[in-house]
mmCIF file of C-alpha atoms in Angstrom:
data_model
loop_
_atom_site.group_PDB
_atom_site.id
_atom_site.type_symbol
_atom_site.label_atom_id
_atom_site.label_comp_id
_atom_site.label_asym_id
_atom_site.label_seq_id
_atom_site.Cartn_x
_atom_site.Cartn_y
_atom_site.Cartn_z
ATOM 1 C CA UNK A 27 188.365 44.363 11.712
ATOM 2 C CA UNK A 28 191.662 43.757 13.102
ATOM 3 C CA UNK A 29 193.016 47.545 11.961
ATOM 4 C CA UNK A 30 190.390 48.584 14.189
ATOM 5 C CA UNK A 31 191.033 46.663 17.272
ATOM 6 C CA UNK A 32 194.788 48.265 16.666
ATOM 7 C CA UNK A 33 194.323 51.681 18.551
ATOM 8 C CA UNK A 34 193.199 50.127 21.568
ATOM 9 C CA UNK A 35 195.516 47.431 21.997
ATOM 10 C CA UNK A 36 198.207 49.837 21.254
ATOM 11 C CA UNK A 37 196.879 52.564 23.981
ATOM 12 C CA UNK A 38 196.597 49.265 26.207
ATOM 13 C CA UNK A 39 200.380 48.262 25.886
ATOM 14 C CA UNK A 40 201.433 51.949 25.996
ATOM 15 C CA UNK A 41 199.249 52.198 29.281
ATOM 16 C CA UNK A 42 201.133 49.390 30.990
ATOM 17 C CA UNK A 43 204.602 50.332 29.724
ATOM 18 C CA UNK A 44 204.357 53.579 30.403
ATOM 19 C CA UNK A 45 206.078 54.150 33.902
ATOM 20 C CA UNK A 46 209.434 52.200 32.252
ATOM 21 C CA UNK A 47 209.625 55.604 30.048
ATOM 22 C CA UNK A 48 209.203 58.139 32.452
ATOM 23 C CA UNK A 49 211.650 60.838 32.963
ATOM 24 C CA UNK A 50 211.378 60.932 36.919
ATOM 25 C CA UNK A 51 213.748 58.165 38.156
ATOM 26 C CA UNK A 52 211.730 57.788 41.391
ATOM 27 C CA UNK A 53 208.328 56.398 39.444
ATOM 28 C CA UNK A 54 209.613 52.877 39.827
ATOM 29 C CA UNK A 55 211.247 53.041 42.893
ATOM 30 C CA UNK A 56 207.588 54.156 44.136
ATOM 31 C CA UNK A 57 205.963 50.934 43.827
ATOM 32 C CA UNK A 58 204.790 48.997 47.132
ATOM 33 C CA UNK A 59 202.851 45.922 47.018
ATOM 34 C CA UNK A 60 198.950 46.172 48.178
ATOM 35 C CA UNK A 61 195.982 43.529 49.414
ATOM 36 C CA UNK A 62 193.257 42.828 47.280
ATOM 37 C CA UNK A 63 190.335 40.872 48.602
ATOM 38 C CA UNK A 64 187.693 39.284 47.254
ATOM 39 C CA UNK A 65 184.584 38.390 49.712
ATOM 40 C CA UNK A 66 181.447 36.665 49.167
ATOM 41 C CA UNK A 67 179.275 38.034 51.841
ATOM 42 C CA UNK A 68 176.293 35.735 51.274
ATOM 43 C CA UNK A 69 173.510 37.575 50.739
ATOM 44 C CA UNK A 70 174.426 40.542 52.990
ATOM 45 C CA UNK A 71 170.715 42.377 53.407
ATOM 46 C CA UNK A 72 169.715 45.109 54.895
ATOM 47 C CA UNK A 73 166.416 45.186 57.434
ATOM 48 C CA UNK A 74 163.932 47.563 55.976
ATOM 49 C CA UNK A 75 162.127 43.752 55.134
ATOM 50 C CA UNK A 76 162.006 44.959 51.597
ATOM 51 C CA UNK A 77 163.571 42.149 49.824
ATOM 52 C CA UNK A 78 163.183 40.291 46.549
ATOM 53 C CA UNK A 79 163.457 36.765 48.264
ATOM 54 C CA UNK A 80 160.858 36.032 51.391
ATOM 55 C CA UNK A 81 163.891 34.892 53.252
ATOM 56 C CA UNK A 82 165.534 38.091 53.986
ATOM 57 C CA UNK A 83 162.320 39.885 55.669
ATOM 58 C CA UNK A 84 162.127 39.654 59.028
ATOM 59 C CA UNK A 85 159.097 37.757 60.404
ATOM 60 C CA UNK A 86 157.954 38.344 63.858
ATOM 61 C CA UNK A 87 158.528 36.541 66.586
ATOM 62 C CA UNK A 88 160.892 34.182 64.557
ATOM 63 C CA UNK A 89 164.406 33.689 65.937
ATOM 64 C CA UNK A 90 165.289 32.519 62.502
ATOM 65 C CA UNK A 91 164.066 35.479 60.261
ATOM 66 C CA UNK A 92 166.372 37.706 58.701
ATOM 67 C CA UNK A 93 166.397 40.561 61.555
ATOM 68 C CA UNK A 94 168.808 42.883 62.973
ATOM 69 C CA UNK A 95 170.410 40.112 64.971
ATOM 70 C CA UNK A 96 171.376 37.543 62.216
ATOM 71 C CA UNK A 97 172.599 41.197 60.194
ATOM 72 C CA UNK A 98 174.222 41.868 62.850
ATOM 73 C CA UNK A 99 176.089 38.717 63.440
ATOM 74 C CA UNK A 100 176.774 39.163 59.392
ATOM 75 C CA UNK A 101 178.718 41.997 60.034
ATOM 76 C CA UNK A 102 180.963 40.592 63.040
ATOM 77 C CA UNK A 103 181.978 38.242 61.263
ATOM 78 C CA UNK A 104 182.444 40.326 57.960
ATOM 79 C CA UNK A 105 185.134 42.756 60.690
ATOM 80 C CA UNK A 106 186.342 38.922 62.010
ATOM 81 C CA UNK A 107 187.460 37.814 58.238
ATOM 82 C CA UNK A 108 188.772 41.240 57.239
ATOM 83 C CA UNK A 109 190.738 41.826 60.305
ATOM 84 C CA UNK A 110 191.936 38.818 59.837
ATOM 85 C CA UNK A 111 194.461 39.927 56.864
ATOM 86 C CA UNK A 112 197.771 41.762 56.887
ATOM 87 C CA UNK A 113 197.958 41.203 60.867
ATOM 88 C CA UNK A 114 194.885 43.295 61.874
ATOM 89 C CA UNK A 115 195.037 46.097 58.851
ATOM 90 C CA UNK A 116 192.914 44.632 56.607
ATOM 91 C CA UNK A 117 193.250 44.638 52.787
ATOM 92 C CA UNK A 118 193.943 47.544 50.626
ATOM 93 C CA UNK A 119 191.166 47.177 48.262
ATOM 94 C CA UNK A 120 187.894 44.911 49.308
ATOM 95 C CA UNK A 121 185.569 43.264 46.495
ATOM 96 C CA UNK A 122 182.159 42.339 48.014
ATOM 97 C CA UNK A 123 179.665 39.938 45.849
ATOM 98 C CA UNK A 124 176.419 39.530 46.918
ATOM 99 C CA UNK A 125 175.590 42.470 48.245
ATOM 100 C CA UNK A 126 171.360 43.414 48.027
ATOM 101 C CA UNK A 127 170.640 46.085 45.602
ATOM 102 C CA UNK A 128 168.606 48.692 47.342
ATOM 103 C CA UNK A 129 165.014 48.464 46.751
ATOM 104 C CA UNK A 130 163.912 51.245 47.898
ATOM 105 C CA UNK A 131 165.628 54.192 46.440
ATOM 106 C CA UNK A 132 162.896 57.118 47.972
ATOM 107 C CA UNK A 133 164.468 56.325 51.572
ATOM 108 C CA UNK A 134 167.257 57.204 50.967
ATOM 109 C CA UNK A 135 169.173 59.444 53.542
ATOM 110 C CA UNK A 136 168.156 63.224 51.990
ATOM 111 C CA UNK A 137 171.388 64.941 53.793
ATOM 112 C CA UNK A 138 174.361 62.173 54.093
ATOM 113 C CA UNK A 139 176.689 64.948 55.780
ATOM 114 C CA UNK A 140 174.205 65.670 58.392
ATOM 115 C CA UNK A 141 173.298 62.016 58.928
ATOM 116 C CA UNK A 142 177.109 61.201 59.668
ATOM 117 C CA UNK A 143 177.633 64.019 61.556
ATOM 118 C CA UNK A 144 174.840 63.057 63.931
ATOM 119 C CA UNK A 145 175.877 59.229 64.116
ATOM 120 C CA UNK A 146 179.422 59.361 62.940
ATOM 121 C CA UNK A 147 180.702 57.921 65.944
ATOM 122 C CA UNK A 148 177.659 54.850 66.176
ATOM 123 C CA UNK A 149 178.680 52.048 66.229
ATOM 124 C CA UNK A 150 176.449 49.248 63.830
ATOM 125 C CA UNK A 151 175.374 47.072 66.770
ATOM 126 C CA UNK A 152 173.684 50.727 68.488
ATOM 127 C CA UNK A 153 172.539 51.894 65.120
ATOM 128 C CA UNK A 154 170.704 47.966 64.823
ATOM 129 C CA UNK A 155 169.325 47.259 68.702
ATOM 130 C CA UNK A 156 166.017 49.447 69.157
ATOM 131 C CA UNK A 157 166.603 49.102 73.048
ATOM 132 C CA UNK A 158 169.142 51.572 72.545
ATOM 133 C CA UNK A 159 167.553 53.674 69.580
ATOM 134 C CA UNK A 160 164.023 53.624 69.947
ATOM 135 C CA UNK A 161 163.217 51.520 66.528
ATOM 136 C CA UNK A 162 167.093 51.216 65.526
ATOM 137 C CA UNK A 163 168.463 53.927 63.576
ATOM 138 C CA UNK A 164 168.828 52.071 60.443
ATOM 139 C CA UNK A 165 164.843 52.222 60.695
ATOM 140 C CA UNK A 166 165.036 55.618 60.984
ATOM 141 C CA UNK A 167 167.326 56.137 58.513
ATOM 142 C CA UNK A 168 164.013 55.989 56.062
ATOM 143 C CA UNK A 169 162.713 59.151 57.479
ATOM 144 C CA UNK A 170 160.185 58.610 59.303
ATOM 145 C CA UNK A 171 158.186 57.370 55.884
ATOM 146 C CA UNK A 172 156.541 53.977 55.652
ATOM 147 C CA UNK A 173 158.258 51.814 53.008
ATOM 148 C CA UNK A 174 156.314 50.036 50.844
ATOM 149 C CA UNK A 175 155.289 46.628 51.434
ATOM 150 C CA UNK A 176 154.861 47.679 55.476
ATOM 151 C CA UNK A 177 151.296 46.984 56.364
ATOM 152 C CA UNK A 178 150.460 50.633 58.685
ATOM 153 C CA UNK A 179 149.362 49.004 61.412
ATOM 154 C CA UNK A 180 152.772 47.686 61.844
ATOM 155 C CA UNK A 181 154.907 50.618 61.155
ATOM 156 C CA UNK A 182 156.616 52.299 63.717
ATOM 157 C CA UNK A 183 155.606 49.287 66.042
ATOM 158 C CA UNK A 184 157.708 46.286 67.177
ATOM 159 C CA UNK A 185 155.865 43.633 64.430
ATOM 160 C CA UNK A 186 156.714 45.501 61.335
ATOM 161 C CA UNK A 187 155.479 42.790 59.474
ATOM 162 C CA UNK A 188 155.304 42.175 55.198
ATOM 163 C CA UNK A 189 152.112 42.245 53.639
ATOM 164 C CA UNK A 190 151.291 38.781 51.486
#
């Protein structure tokens, strides 16, 4: 068992030693030192109110539900923390945890080039307030289709409400 371990701890040391025995002098000289960040957003949702936990689908008229305005307050203060390293730049590399797998794959944005060219310059607090957009563009990022678990009556109103 142990010969057989032996190729890939071997390729592993080689890997990591490897700039020492390069030919180019400048390889070493190259090296700069980077951020890396690791952030636990807490159960950082998005709003179609599709959502394996009750908590994170918005119920109408409660202040409290998980709606654009506590998402949006999630992101502010996800920009607040990362701005908040390397004097305004940020880190290099960002780790998220918690983030909500997407539950509803068939909304999906069909044309991503299009979509950014037509909001590229939106900022999230537009794309989230359906004063500005109509029903918010992250609703209409589904298409115009009715995800499931939206009762009709509701879709495409202001009450969008979950069906028990």
């Amino acid at each position: 068992m142990a010969f057989r371990c032996f190729p890939g701890i071997f390729l592993l040391c080689f890997s990591v030693v490897f700039p020492v025995w390069s030919k180019d002098p400048g390889v070493a000289s190259t090296a700069r030192t980077f951020t890396v960040m690791a952030y636990n957003v807490e159960n950082l949702m998005d709003i179609d109110r599709i959502a394996p936990y009750d908590d994170y689908a918005e119920v109408p008229g409660d202040p409290n539900s998980y709606g654009p305005g506590k998402l949006l307050r999630k992101l502010k203060t996800i920009s607040r923390v990362l701005k908040s390293v390397d004097n305004g730049a940020g880190p290099d590399v960002v780790i998220l945890n918690e983030l909500e797998a997407d539950h509803t794959p068939d909304t999906t944005v069909a044309d991503m080039g299009a979509f950014l060219g037509k909001y590229g310059g939106t900022t999230y607090e537009k794309m989230l307030n359906p004063r500005v957009t109509g029903r918010g563009l992250a609703d209409q990022s589904l298409g115009g289709r009715r995800p499931e678990g939206v009762c009709d009556s509701c879709w495409g109103s202001s009450c969008w409400s979950r069906r028990a």
